[in-house]
Coordinates of C-alpha atoms and ligand atoms in Angstrom, one line a residue:
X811 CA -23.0 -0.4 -12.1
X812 CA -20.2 -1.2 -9.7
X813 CA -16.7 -1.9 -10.7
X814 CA -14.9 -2.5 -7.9
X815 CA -12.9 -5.7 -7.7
X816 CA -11.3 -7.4 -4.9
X817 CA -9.1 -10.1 -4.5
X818 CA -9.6 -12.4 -1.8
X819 CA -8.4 -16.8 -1.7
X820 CA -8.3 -19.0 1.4
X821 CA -4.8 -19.8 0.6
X822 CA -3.7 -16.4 2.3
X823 CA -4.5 -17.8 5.4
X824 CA -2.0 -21.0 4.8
X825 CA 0.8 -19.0 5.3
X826 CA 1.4 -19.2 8.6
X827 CA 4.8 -17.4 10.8
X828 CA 5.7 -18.3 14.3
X829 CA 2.6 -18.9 17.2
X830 CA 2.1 -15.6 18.3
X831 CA 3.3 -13.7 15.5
X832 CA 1.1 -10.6 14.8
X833 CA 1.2 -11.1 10.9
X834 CA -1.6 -13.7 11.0
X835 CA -4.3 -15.6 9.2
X836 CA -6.9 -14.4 11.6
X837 CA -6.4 -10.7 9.7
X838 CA -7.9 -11.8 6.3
X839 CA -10.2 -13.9 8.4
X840 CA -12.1 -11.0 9.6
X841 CA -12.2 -9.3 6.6
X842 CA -13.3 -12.3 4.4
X843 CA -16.4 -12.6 6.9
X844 CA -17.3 -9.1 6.8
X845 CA -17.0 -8.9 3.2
X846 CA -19.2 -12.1 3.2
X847 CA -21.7 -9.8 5.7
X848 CA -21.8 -6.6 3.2
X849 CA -22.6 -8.6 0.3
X850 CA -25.9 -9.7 1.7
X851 CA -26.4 -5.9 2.5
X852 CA -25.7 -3.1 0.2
X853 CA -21.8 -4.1 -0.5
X854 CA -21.3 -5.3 -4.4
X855 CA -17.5 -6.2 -5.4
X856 CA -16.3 -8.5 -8.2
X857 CA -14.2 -11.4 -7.2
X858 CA -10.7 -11.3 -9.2
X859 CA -9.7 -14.7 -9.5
X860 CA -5.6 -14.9 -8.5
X861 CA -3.1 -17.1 -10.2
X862 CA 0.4 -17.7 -9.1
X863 CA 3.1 -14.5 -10.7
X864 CA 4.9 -16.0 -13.2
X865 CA 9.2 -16.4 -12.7
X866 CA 9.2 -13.9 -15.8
X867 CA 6.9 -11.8 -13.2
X868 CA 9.1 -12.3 -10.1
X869 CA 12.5 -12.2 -12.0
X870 CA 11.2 -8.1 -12.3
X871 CA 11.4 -7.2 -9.3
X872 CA 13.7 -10.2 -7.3
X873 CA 17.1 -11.8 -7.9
X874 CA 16.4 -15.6 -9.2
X875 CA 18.7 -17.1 -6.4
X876 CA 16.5 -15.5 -4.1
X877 CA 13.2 -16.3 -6.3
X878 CA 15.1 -20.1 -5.7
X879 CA 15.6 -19.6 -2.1
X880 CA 11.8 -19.3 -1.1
X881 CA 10.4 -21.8 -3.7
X882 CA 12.4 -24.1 -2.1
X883 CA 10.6 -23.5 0.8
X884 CA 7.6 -25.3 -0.1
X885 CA 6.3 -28.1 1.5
X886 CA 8.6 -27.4 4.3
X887 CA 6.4 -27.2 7.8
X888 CA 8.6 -23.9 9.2
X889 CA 12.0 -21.8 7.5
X890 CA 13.3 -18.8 9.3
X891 CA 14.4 -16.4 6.5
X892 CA 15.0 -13.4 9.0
X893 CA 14.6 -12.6 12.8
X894 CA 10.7 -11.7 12.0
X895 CA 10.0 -13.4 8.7
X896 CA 9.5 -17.5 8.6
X897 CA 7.4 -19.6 6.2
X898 CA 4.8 -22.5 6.1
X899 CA 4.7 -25.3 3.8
X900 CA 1.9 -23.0 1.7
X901 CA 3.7 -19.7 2.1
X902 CA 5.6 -19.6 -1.4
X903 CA 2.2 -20.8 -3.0
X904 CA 0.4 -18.0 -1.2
X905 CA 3.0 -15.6 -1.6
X906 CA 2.8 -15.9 -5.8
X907 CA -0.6 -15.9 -5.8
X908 CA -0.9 -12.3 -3.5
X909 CA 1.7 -11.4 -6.2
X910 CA -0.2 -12.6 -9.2
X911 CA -3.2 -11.4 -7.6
X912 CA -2.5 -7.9 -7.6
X913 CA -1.0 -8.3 -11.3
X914 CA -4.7 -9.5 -12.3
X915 CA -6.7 -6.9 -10.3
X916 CA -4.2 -4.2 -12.0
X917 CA -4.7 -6.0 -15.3
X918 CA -8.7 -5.4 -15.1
X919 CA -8.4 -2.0 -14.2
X920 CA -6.3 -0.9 -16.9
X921 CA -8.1 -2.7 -19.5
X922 CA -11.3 -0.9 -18.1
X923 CA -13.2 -4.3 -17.2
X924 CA -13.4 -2.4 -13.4
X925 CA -12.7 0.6 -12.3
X926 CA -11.1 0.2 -9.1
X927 CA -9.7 -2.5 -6.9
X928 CA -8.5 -3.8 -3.5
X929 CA -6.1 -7.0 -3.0
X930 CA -6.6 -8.6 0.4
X931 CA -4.0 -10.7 0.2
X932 CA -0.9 -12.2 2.4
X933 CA 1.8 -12.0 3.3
X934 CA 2.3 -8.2 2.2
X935 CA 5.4 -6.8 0.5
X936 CA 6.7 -3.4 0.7
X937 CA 10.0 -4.4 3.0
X938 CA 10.8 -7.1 0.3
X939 CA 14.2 -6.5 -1.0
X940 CA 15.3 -7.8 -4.6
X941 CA 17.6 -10.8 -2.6
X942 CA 16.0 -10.5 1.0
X943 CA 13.1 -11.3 2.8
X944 CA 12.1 -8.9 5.9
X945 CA 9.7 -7.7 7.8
X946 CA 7.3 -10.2 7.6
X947 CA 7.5 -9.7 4.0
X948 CA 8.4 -12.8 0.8
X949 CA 7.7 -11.4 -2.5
X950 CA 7.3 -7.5 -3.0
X951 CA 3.8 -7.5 -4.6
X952 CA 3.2 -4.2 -5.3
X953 CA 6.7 -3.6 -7.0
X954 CA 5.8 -6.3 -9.0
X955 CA 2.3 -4.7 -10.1
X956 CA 4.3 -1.7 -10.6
X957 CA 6.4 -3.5 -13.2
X958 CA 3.8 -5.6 -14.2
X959 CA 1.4 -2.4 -15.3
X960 CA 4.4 -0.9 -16.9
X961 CA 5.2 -4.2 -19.2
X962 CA 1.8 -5.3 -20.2
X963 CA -0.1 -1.5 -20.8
X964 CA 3.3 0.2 -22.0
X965 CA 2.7 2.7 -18.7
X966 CA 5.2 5.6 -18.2
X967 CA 3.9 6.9 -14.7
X968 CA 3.0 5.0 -12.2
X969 CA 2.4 6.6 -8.4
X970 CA 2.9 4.3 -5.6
X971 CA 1.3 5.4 -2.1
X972 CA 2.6 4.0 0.6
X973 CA 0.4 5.1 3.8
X974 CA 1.8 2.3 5.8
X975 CA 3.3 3.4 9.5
X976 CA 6.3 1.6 8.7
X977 CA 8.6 2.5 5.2
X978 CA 8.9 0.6 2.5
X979 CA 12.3 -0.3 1.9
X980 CA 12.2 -2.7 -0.5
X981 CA 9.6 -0.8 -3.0
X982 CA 11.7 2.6 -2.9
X983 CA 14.9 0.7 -3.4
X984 CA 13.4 -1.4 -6.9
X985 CA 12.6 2.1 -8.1
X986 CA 15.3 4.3 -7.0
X987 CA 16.4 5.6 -10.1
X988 CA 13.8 4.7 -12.5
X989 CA 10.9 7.4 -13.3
X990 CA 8.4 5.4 -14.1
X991 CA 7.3 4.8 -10.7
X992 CA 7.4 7.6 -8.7
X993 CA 6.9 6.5 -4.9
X994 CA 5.5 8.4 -1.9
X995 CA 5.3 7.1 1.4
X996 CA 4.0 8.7 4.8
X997 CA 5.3 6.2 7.4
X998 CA 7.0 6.8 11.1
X999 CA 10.6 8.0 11.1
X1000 CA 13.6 8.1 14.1
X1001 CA 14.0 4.9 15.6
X1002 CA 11.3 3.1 13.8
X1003 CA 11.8 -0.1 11.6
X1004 CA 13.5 -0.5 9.2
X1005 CA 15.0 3.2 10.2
X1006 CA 14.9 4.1 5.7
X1007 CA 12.7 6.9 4.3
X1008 CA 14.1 10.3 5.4
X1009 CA 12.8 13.1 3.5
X1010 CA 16.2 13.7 1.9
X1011 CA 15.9 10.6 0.3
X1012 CA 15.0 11.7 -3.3
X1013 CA 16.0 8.8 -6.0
X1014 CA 19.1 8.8 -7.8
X1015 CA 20.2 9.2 -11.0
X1016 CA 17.4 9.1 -13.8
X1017 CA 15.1 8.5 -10.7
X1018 CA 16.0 11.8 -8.8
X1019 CA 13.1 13.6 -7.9
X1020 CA 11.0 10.1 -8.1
X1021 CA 10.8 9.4 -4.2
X1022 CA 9.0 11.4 -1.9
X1023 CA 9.7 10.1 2.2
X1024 CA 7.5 12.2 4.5
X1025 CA 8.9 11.2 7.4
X1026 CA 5.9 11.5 10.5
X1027 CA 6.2 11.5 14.9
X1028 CA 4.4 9.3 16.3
X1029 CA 0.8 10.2 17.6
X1030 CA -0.1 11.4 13.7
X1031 CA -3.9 11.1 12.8
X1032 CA -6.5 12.4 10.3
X1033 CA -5.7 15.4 10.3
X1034 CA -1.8 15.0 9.6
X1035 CA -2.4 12.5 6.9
X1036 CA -5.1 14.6 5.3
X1037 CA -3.0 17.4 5.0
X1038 CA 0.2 15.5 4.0
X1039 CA -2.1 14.2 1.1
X1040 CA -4.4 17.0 0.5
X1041 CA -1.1 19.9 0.6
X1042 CA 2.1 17.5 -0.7
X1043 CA 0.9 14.4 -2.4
X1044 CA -2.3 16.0 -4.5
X1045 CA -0.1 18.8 -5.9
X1046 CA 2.6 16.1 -7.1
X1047 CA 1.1 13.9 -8.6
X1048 CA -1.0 16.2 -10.0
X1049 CA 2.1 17.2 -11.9
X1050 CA 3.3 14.0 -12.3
X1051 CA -0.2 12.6 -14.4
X1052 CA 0.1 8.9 -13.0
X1053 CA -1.5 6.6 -15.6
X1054 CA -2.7 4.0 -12.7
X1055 CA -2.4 4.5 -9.0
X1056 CA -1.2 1.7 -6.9
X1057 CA -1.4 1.6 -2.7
X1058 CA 0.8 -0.2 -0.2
X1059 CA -2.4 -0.5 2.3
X1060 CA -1.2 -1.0 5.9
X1061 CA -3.5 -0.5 8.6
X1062 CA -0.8 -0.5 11.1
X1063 CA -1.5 3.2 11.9
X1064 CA -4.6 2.8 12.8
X1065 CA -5.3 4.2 16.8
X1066 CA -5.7 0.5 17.9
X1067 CA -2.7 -0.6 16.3
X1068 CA -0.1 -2.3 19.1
X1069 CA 2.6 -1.7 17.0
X1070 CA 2.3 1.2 14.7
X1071 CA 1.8 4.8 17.5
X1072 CA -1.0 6.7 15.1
X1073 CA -3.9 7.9 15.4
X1074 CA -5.9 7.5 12.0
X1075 CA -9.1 6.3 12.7
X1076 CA -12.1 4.6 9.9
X1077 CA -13.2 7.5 8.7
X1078 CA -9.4 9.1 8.3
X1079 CA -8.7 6.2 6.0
X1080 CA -12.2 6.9 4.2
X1081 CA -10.9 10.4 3.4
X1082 CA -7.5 9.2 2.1
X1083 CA -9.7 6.8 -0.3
X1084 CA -11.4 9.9 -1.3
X1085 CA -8.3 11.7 -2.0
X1086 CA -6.6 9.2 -3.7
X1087 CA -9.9 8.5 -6.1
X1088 CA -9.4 12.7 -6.9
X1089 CA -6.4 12.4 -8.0
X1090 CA -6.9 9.3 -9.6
X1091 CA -10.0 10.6 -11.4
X1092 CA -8.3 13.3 -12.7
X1093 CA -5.3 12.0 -14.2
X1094 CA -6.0 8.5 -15.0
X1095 CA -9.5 8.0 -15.8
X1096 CA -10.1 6.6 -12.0
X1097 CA -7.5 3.8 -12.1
X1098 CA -6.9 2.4 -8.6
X1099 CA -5.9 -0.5 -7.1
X1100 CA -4.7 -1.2 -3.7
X1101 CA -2.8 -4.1 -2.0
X1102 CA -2.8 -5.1 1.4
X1103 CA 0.6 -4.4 3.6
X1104 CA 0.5 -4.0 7.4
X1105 CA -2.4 -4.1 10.1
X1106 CA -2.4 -6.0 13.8
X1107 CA -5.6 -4.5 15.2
X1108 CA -8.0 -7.3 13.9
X1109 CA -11.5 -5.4 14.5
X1110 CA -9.5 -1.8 13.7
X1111 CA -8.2 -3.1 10.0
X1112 CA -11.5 -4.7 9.5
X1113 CA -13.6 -1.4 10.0
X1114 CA -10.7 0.4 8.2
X1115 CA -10.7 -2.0 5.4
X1116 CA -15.0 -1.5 5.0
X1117 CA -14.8 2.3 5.0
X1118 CA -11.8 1.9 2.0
X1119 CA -14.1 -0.3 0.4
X1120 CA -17.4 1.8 0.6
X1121 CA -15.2 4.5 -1.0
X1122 CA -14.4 2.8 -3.5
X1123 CA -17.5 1.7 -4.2
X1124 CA -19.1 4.7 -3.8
X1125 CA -21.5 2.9 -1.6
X1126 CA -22.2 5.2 1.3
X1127 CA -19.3 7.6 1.0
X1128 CA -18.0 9.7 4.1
X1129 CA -19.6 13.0 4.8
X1130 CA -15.9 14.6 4.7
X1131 CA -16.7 17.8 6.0
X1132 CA -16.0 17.6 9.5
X1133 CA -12.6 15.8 8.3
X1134 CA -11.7 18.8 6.4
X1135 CA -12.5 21.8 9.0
X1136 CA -10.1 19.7 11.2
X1137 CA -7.5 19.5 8.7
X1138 CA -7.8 23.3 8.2
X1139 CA -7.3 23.8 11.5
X1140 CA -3.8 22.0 11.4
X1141 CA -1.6 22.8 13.9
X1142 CA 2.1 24.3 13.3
X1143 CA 4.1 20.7 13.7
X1144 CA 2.7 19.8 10.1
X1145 CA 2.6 23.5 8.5
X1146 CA 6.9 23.1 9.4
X1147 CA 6.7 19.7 8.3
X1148 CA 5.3 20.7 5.3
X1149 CA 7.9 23.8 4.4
X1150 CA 10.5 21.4 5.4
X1151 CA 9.2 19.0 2.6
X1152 CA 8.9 21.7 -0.2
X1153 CA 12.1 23.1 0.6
X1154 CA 13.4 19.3 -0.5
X1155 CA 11.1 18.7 -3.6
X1156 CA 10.1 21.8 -5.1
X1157 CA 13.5 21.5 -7.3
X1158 CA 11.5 19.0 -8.8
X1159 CA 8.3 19.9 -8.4
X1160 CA 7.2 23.7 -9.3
X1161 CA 3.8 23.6 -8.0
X1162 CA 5.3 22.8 -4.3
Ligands
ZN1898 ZN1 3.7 -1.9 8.5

């Protein structure tokens, strides 16, 4: 039986940014008609119906005023609300409805109705602060899942990963010092927007010990991000027993990406799947749910997007072997990245 869900509504293609912008309709597009493809084949997910996040929802994660600023926006044919960031009269509309989205594909997973879960929604999230929107980003879904899981399931570990290329401001600040959500993001560091996420960035306060930053060069691939996840993400959050797994999804380092400078290709974002579903398996009975952030190669994120889904799904699963010789052959950038990153956490986390 399959129990993978996925969220997907032709209103995420209403919200529409400046002509040219790469942060388009056109990237759910493809995916909606692949998705459309692979059901007719071997492909089975459940729709998750969205519905708007509630202000009770928002107000968790965002200031009212600002909550204010964007509803406002509505109807409105075009409002610039930062140098890269501008809405449609549909964007607030789709932007509560990615939100709520995510909080209903989260709410079937943890009450066991599915297993697993992908939300491909727009706009994404990750740079949304509490009282600012940036980098193409309105509402901070998966900060709001976060909470949302917490509130409704009485969660007290939540593990966000964050393998976008860029960092995600916005969700490390809303947990900074809170330890219910420990966040872990791999992203591209040294001038690189937003410039946030070195590795010395740890939390604060109650929170300390609840970020992880691994901060990577440009040119990173499979076999950097297997090893960051295999050798410094599986051992803490083995520790840390999340209760649900969430994922800020970008595709933007994929090797086709024109903004991002990696190297991961389809099958690299297969194997993260499968080491994400590990962990996930292990410590929280397979809960999993991820949520759509960056991603400007069209035909790149749409392959990328198939080979998550087949993962979850468990429909054709990568052969990983081949992925795994190359990661054991790792050359001595990431073995130095990787003593440079215990050296940080392993106050916090003994099995580093
Ligand atoms: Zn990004």
């Amino acid at each position: 039986m399959n129990r993978t869900g996925v969220v997907q509504d032709p209103i995420f293609m209403e919200h529409v940014m400046d002509p040219g912008h790469p942060e388009r309709p056109e990237r759910l597009k493809v995916i909606y008609e692949m998705l459309e493809d692979e059901e007719k084949k071997n492909l089975r997910l459940i729709n998750v119906k969205p519905r708007p996040a509630t202000r009770e929802e928002l107000e968790t994660t965002h200031s009212p005023a600002y909550i204010d600023r964007i509803a406002s926006t509505a109807g409105k044919p075009h409002f610039r609300l930062d140098m890269d960031t501008s809405t449609s009269a549909k964007s607030f509309e789709a932007a509560s409805l990615a939100a709520g989205g995510l909080c209903e594909l989260i709410r079937a997973v943890c009450s066991g109705n599915l297993k697993n879960g992908f939300a491909l929604v727009r706009p994404p999230g990750h740079h949304a602060e509490s009282d600012r929107a940036m980098g193409f980003c309105l509402f901070n879904n998966v900060a709001i899942g976060a909470h949302y899981a917490i509130k409704n399931f009485s969660l007290e570990r939540v593990l966000i990963v964050d393998w976008d290329v860029h960092h995600g401001n916005g969700t490390q600040n809303a947990f900074y010092s809170d330890p219910r959500v420990l966040y872990f993001s791999t992203h591209r560091y040294g001038f690189f927007y937003p410039g946030s996420g070195a590795a010395t960035e740890v939390g604060h306060g109650k929170g300390e010990g609840f970020t992880v930053n691994v901060p990577l060069e440009g040119g990173s691939g499979d076999s950097e991000y297997g090893n960051i996840f295999e050798r410094v993400l599986k051992p803490i959050a083995l520790e840390y027993r999340p209760q649900i797994i969430l994922v800020s999804a970008g595709f933007d380092i994929h090797y086709d990406d024109p903004l991002g400078g990696m190297e991961v290709t389809e099958a690299g974002f297969a194997r993260l799947t499968q080491i994400l579903m590990e962990i996930a398996e292990v410590t929280a009975l397979g809960k999993l749910v991820l949520t759509l952030e960056g991603g400007y190669d069209i035909e790149g994120e749409k392959r990328s997007v198939g080979a998550v889904l087949k993962e979850l799904s468990q429909v054709s699963p990568l052969d990983k072997k081949e992925l795994v010789d190359k990661e054991r052959k790792s050359d001595r950038r990431i073995a130095q990245l990787i003593l440079r990153l215990s050296d940080i956490q392993r106050r916090y986390w003994k099995s580093l």
